[in-house]
Short mmCIF file of C-alpha atoms and ligand atoms in Angstrom, two decimals:
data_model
loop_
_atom_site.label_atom_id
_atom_site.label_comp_id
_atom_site.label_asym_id
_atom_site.label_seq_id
_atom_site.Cartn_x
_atom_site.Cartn_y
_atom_site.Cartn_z
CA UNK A 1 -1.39 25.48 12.74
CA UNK A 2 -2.68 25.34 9.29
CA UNK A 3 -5.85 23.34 9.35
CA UNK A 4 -8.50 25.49 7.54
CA UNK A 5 -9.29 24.26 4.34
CA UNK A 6 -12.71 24.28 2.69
CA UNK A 7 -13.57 22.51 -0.28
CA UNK A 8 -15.39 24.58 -2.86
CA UNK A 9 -18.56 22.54 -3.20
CA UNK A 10 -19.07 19.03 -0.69
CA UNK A 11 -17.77 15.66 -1.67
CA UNK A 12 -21.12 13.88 -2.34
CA UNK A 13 -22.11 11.55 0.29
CA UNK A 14 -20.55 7.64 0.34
CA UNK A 15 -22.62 5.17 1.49
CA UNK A 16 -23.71 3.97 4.39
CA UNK A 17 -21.10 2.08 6.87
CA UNK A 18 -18.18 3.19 4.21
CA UNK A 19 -14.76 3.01 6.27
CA UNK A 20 -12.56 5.78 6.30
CA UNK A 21 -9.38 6.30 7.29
CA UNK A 22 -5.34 6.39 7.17
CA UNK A 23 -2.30 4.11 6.77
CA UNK A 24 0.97 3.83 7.52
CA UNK A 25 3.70 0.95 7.92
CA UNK A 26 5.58 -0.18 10.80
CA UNK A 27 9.39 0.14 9.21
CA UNK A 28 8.43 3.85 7.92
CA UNK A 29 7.19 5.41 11.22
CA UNK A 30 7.79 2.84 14.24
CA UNK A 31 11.48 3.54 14.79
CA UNK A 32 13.07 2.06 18.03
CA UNK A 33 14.88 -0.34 15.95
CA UNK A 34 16.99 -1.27 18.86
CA UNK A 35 13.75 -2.98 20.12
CA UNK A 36 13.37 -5.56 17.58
CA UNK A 37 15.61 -7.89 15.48
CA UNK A 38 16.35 -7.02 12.18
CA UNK A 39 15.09 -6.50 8.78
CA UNK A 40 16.37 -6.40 5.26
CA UNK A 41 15.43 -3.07 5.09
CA UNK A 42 17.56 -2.57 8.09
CA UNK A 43 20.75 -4.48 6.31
CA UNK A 44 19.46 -2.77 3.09
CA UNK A 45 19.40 1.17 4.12
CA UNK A 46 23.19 0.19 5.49
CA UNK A 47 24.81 -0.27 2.82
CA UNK A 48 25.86 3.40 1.00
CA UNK A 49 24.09 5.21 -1.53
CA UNK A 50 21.07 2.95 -1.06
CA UNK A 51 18.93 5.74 0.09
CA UNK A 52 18.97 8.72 -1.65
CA UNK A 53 19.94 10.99 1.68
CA UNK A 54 21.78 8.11 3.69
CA UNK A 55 19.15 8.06 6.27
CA UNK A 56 17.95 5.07 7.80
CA UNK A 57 14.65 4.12 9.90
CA UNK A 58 16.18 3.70 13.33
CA UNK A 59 14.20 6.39 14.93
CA UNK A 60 11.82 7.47 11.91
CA UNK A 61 8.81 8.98 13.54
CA UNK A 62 9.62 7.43 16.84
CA UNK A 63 5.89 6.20 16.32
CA UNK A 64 6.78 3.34 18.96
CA UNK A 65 6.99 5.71 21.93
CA UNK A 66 4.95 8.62 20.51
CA UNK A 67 1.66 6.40 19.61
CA UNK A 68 -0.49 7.95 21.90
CA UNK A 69 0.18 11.31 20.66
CA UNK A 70 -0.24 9.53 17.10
CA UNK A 71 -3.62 7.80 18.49
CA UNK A 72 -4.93 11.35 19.50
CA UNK A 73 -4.41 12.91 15.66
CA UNK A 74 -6.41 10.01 14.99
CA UNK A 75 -9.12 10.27 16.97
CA UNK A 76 -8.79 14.26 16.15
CA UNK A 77 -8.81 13.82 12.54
CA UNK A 78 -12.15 11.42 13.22
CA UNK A 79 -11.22 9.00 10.83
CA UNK A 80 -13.47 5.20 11.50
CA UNK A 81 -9.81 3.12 10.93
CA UNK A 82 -6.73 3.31 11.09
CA UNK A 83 -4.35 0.84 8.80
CA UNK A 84 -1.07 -0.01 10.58
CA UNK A 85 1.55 -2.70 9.92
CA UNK A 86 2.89 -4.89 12.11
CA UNK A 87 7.03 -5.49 12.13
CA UNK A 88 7.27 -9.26 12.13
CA UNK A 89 10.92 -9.03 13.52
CA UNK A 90 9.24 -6.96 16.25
CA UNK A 91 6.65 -10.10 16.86
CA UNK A 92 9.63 -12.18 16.90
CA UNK A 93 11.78 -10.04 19.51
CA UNK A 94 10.81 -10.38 23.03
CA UNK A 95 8.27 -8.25 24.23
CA UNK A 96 7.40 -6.73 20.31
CA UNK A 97 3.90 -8.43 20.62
CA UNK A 98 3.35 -6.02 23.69
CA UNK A 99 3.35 -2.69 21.62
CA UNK A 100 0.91 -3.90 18.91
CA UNK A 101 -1.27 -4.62 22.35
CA UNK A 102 -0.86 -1.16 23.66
CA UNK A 103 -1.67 0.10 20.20
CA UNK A 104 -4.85 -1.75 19.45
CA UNK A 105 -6.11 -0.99 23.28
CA UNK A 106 -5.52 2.88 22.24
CA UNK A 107 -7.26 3.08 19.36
CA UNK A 108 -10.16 1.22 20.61
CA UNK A 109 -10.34 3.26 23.67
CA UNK A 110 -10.67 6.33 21.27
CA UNK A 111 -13.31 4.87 19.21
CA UNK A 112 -10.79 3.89 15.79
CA UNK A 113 -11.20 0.68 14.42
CA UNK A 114 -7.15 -0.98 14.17
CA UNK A 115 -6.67 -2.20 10.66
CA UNK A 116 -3.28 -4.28 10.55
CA UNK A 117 -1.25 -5.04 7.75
CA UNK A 118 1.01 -8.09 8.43
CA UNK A 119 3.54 -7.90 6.05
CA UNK A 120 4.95 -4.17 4.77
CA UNK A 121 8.20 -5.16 3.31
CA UNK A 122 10.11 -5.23 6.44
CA UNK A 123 10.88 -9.37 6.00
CA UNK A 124 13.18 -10.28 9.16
CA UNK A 125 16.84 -10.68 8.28
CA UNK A 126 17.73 -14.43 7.41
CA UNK A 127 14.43 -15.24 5.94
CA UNK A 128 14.01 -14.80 2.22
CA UNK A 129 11.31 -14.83 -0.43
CA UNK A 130 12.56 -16.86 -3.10
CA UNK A 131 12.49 -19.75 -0.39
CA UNK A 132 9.23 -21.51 -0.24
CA UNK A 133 9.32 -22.38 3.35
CA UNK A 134 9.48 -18.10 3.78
CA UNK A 135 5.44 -18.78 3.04
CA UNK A 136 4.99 -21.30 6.07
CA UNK A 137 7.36 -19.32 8.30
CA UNK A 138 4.52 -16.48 7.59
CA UNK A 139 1.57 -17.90 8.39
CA UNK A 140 3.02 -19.32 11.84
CA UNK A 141 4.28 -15.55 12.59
CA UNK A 142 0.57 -14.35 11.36
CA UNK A 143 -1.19 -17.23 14.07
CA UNK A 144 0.49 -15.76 16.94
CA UNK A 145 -0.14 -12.48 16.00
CA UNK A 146 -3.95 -13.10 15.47
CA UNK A 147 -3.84 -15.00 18.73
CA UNK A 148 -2.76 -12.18 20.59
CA UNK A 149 -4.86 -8.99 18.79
CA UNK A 150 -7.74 -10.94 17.02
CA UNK A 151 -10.52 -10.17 20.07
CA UNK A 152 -9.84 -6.38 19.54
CA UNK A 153 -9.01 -6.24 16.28
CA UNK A 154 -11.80 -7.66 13.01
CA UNK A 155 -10.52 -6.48 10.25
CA UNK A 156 -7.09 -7.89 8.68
CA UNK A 157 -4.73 -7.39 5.58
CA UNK A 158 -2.52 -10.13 4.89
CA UNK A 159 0.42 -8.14 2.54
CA UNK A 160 0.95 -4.67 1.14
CA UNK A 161 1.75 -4.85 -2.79
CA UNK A 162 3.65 -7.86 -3.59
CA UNK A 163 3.95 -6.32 -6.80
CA UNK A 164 6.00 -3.18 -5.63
CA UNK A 165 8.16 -5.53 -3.11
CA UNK A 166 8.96 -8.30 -5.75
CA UNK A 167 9.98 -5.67 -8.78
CA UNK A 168 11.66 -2.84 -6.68
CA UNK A 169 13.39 -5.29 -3.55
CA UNK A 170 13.80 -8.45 -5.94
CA UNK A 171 13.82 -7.49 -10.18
CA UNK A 172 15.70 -3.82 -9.91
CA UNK A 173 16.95 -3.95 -6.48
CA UNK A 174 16.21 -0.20 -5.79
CA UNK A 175 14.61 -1.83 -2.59
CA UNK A 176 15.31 -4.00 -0.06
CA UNK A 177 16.75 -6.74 -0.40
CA UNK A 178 18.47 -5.24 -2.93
CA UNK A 179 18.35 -7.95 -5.74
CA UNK A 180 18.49 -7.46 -9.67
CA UNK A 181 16.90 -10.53 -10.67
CA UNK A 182 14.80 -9.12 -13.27
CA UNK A 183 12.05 -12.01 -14.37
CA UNK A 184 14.10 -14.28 -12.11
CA UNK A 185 11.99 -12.42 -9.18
CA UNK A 186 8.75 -14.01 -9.91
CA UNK A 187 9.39 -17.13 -7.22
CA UNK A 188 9.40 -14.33 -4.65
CA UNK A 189 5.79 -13.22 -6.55
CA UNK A 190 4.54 -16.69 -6.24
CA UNK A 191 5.79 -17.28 -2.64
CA UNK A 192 4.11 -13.90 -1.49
CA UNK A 193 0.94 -14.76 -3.14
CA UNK A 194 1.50 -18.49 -1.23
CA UNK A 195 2.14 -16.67 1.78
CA UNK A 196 -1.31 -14.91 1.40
CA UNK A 197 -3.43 -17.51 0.99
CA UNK A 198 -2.06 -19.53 3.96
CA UNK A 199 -2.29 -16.05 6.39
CA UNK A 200 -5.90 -16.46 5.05
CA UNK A 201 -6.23 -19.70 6.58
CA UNK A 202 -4.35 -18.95 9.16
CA UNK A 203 -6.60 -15.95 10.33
CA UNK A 204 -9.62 -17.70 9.44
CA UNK A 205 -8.72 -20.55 12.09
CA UNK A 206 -7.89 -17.88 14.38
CA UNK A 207 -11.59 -16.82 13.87
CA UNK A 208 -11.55 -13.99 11.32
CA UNK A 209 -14.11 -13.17 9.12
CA UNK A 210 -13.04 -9.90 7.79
CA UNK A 211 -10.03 -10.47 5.36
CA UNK A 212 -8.29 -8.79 2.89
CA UNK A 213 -4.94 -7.86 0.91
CA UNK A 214 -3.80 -4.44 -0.21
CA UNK A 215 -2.31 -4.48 -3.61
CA UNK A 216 -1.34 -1.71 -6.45
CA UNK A 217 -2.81 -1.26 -9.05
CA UNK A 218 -2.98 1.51 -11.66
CA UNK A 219 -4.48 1.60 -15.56
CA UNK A 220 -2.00 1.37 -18.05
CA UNK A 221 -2.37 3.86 -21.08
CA UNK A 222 -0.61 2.53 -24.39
CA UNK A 223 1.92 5.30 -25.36
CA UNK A 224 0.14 5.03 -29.55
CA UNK A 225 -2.01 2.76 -31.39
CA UNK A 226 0.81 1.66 -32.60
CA UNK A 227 0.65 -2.46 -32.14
CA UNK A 228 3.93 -2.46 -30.69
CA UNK A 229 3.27 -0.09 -27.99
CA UNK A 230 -0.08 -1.80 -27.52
CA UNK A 231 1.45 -5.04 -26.91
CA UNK A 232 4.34 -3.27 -24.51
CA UNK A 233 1.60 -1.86 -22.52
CA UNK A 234 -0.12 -5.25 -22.26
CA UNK A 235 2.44 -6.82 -21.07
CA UNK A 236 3.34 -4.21 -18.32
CA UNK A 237 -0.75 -4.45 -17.87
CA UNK A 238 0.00 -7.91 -17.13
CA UNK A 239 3.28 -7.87 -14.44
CA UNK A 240 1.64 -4.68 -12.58
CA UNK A 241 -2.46 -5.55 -12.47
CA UNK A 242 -3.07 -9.80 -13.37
CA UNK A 243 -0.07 -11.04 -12.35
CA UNK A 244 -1.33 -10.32 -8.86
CA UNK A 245 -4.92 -10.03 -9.33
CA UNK A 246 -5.72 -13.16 -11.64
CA UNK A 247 -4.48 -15.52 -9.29
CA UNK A 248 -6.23 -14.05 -6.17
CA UNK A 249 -9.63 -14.00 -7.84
CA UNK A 250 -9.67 -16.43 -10.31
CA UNK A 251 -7.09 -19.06 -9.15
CA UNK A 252 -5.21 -18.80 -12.36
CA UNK A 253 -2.12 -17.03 -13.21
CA UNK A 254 -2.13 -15.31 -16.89
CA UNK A 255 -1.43 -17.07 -19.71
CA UNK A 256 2.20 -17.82 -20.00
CA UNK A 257 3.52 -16.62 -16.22
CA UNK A 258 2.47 -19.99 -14.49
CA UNK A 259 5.33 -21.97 -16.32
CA UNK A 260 7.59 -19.26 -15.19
CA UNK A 261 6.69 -19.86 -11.14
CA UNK A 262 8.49 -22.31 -9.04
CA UNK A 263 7.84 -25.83 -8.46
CA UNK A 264 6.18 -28.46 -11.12
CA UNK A 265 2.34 -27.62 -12.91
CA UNK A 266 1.20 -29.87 -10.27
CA UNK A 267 2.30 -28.35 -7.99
CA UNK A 268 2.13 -24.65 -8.87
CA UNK A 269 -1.91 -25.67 -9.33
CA UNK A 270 -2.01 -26.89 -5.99
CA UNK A 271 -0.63 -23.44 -4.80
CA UNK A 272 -3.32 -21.30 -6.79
CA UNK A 273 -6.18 -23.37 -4.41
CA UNK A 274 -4.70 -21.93 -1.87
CA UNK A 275 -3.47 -18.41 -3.20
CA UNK A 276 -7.28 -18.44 -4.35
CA UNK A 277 -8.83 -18.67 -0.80
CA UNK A 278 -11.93 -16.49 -0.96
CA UNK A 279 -11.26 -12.92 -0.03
CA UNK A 280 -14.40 -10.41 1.92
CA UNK A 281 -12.63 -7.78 0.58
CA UNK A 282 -9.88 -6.75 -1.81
CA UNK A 283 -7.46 -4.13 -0.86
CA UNK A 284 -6.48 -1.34 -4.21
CA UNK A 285 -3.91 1.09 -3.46
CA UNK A 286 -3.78 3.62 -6.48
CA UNK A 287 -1.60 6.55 -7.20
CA UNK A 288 -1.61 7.06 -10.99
CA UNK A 289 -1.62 5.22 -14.22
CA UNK A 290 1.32 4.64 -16.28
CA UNK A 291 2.09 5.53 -19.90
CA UNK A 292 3.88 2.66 -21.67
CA UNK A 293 5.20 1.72 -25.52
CA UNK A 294 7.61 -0.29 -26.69
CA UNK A 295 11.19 -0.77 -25.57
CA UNK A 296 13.22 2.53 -26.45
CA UNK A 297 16.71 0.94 -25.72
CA UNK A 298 17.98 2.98 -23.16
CA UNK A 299 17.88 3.52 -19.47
CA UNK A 300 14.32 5.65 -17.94
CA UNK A 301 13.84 7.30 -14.90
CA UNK A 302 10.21 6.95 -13.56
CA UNK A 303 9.05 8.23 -10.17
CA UNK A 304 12.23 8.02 -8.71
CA UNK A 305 13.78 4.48 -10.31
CA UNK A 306 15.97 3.98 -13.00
CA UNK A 307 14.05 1.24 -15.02
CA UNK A 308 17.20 -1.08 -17.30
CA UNK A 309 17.24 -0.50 -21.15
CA UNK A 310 16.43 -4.35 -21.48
CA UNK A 311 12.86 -4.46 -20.40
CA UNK A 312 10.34 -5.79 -23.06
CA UNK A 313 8.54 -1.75 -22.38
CA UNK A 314 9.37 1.94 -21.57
CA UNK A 315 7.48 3.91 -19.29
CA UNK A 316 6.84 7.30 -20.77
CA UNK A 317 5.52 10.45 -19.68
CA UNK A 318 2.06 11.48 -19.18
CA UNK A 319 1.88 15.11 -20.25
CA UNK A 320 -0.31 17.83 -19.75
CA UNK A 321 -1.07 16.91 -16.08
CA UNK A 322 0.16 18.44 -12.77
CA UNK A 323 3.08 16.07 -10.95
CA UNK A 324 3.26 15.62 -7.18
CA UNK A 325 6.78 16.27 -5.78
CA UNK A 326 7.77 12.85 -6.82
CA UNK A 327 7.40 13.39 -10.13
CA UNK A 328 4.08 11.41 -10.35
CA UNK A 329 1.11 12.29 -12.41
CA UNK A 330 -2.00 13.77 -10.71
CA UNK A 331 -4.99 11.68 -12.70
CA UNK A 332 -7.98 10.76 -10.58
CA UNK A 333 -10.46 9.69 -12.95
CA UNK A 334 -7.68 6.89 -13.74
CA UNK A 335 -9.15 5.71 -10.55
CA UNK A 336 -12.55 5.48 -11.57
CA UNK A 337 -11.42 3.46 -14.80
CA UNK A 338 -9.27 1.49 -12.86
CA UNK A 339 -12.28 0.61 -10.46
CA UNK A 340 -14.50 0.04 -13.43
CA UNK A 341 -12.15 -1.89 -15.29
CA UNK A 342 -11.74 -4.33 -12.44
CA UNK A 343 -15.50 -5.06 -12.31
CA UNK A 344 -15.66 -5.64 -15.84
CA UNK A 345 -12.39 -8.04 -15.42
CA UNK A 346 -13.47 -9.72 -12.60
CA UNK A 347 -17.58 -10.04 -12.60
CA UNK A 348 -18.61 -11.71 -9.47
CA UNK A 349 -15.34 -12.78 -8.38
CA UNK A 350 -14.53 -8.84 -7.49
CA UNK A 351 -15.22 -8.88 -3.49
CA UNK A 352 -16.34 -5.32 -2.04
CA UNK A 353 -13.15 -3.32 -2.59
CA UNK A 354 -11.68 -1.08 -0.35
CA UNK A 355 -8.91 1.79 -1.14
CA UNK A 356 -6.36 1.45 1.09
CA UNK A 357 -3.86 4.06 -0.11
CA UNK A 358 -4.05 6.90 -2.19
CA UNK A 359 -1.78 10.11 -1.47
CA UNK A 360 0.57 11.85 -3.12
CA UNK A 361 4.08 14.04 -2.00
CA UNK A 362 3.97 17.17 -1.43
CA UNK A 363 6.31 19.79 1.02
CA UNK A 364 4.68 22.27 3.53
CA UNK A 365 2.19 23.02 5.71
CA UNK A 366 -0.14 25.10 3.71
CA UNK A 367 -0.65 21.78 1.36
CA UNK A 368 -3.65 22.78 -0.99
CA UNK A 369 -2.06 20.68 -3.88
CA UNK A 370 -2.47 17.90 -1.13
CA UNK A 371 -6.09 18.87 -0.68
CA UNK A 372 -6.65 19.20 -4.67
CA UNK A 373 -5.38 15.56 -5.10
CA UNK A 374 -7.52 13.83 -1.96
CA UNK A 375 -10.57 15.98 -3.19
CA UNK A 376 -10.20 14.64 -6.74
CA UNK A 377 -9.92 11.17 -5.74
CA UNK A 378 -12.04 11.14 -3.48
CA UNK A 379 -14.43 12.43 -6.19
CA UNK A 380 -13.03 10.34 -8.98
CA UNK A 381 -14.14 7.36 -6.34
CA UNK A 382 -17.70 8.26 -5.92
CA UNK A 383 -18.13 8.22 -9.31
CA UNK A 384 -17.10 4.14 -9.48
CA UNK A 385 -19.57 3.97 -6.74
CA UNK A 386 -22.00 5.58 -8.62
CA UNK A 387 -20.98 3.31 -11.85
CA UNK A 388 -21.60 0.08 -9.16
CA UNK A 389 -18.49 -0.46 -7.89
CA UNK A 390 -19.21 -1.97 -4.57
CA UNK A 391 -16.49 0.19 -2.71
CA UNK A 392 -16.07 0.28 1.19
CA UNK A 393 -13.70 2.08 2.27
CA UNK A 394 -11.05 4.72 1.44
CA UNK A 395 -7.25 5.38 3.14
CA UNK A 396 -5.47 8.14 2.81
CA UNK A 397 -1.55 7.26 2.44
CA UNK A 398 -0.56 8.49 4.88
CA UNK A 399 -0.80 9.67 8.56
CA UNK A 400 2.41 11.22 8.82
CA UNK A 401 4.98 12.21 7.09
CA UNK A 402 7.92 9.42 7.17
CA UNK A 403 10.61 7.45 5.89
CA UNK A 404 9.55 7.16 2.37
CA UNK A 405 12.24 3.96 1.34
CA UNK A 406 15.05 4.29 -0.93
CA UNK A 407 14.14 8.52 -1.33
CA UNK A 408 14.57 8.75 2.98
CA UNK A 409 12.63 11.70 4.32
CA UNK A 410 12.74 13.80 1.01
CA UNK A 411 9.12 12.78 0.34
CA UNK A 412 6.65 14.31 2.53
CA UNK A 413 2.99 11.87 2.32
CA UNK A 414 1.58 12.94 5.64
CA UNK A 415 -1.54 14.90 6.57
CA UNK A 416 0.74 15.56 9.88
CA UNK A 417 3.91 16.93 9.74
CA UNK A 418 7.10 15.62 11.11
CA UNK A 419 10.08 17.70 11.95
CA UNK A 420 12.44 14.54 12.09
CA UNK A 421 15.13 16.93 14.05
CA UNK A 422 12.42 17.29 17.07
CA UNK A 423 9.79 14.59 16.01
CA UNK A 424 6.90 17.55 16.49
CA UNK A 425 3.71 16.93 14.44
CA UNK A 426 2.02 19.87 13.01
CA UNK A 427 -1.10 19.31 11.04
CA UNK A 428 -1.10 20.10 7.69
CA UNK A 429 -3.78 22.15 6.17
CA UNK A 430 -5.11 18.48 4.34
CA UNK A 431 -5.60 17.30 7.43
CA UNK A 432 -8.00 20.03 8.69
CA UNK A 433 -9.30 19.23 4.98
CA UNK A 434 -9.82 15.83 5.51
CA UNK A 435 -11.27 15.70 9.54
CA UNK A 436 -14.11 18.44 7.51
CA UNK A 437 -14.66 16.08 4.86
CA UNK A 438 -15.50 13.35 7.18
CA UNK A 439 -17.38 15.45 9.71
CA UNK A 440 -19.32 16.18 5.99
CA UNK A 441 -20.21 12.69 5.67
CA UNK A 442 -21.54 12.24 8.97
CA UNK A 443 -23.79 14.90 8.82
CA UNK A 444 -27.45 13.51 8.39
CA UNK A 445 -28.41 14.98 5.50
CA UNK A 446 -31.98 17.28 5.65
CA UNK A 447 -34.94 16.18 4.35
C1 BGC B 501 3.68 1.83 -0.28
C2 BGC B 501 4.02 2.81 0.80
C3 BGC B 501 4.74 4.01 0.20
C4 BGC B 501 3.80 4.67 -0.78
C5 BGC B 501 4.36 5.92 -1.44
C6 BGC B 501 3.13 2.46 -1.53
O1 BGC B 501 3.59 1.80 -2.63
O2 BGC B 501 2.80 0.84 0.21
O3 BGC B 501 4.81 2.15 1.76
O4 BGC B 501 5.20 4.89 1.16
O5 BGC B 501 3.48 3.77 -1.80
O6 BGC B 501 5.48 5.61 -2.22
#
């Protein structure tokens, strides 16, 4: 078991109270699909050539029998939380609401605070997100769940990038459901961020007090100063960062995208009240930035998607910088802008933020590229701290390695790894990293 890595010189100490831990998501780990209805990334990973090596999630990381086992790395790893995500067409079978019992009881029991997501893409079969009524449908599934888990469980995320599930599932279709909509997607933005703010409610009347969302969010680097590049990278600035962001925290929707949502001004206004329900915290998950000019006329590949010629940008390269396996820049102190950035956005209206994923794909055991990204982060977030960020929490994505969407099991994101022909974990040598660094940050310092 690899598990021995030092970092050169300690991460320097977060504050007080600051929540760390792991994520995954229910579709890409849970497995035991037979036990639950269901979802359009079910109907999506059977149709062929959808996933790059024709595997599907039906057994995954057989997380749903193995979470004990899973529960133990935790508690081994000695991480304060945990972020998981609950299947909805799991709450909806019979029985589903029983595992996410069992789950909460074990982390409790070894000391790890649950953190559930409750909405990570996997949108039960039949429902849809260009319908409106998808958003009322989601906060009567979010009641019952908070009914059940909300005296064990304090801390809740409403939806995992809305951003990422309404241009890859709904604009390009190189997720589920599958749909090449292109700027016809943004109803299925709009509902999402609808569906949000009434889970916020929802939770609140359930008795929450501890409520967030986890979005992405990345800088965007103009390719030149050229003003047509500027403008390009603007407007990607725009569908990736405000599109999302400016409605949550401001209750407004950029200039020029609320006339493209759904439903009359009236009524799209009366929507932003509620999309604008105060958050305590707000969720950033951050991987890199993006380089962007103006349209080049043809097709790109970026991280794995093939982005059409007619988009009004082009994403381009970032040289000079290590890639993960994915092909994705390694860039931590893009963190730190983005972190800064926000604040200077958003002033007051920027709640305490919290990282909940940051991680990067890499193969083997002996994973010190793994450990070079985290520790750079990590590093590249103390430093927003340090520049006033109010920052609470950081998540490493992810626990184990799993079924990373449309690329299957190719990418590996875990600190534990999965051999999906026997389902062993093995520790990676970031995870040994990781349990040191927290064990680091525990330590009372001398003096
Ligand atoms: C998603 C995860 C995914 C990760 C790596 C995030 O966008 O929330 O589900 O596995 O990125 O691609």
């Amino acid at each position: 078991m690899a598990t021995d890595a030092r970092p050169t010189t300690p991460v320097p100490r977060f504050p007080d109270g600051f929540l760390w831990g792991v994520s995954t998501s229910a579709h890409q780990i849970e497995g035991a699909a037979g036990l639950r209805g269901p979802s359009v990334w079910d109907a999506f990973t059977a149709e062929p050539g959808r996933v790059r090596d024709g595997s599907t999630a039906a057994v995954a990381c057989d997380h749903y029998h193995r979470y004990r086992e899973d529960v133990a790395l935790l508690a081994g790893l000695g991480v304060d939380a945990y972020r998981f995500s609950v299947s909805w067409p799991r709450v909806d079978s019979p029985g589903g609401l029983d595992f996410y019992d069992r789950l909460v009881d074990e982390l409790c029991a070894a000391g790890v605070r649950p953190v559930p997501t409750l909405f990570h893409w996997d949108l039960p079969v039949g429902l849809d997100w260009l319908e409106r009524d998808t958003a009322a449908r989601f906060a009567e599934y979010v009641s019952v769940v908070a009914e059940r888990l909300g005296d064990r469980v304090g801390k809740w995320i409403t939806l995992n990038e809305p951003a990422e599930h309404t241009l890859l599932g709904h604009a390009l279709g190189v997720h589920a459901p599958g749909r090449e909509l292109l700027f016809d997607a943004l109803p299925a933005a709009h509902h999402q961020l609808l569906a949000h703010g009434l889970a916020v409610r929802a939770l609140r009347a359930a008795g929450a007090t501890d409520v967030g969302i986890a979005n992405s969010h990345g800088p965007t680097w103009p390719a030149s100063d050229d003003p047509a590049d500027r403008e390009a990278a603007d407007f990607y600035d725009l569908l990736l960062n405000r599109m999302f962001a400016d409605p949550l925290l401001t209750g407004r929707y950029p200039e020029g995208v609320g006339e493209l949502m759904p439903g009359s001004a009236e009524g799209v206004e009366a929507d932003l009240e509620v999309i604008a329900e105060p958050l305590d915290w707000y969720g950033v998950n951050y991987y890199a930035p993006t380089r962007v000019g103006a349209p080049q006329g043809a097709e790109i590949e970026f991280g794995g998607v093939t982005l059409p010629a007619e988009l009004p940008f082009s994403v381009r390269r970032i040289e000079g910088r290590p890639v993960t396996d994915f092909g994705w820049p390694v860039v931590p102190e893009g963190l730190t802008e983005l972190l800064t950035g926000f604040r200077d956005r958003y002033g007051d209206r920027l709640p305490p933020v919290v990282i909940t994923e940051n991680g990067c794909s890499y193969e083997g055991l002996d994973d010190h590229d793994r450990i070079a990204y985290l520790d750079g982060h990590v590093r590249a977030l103390h430093r927003a701290v340090e520049a006033g960020v109010d920052v609470r929490g950081y998540f490493v994505w992810s626990l184990l390695d799993n079924f990373e969407w449309a690329e299957g099991y190719a990418r590996r994101f875990g600190l534990v790894h999965v051999d999906f022909e026997t389902l062993r974990r093995t520790p990676k040598a970031s995870y040994g990293w990781f349990r040191d660094l927290l064990a680091g940050q525990r330590r009372v310092p001398v003096g």
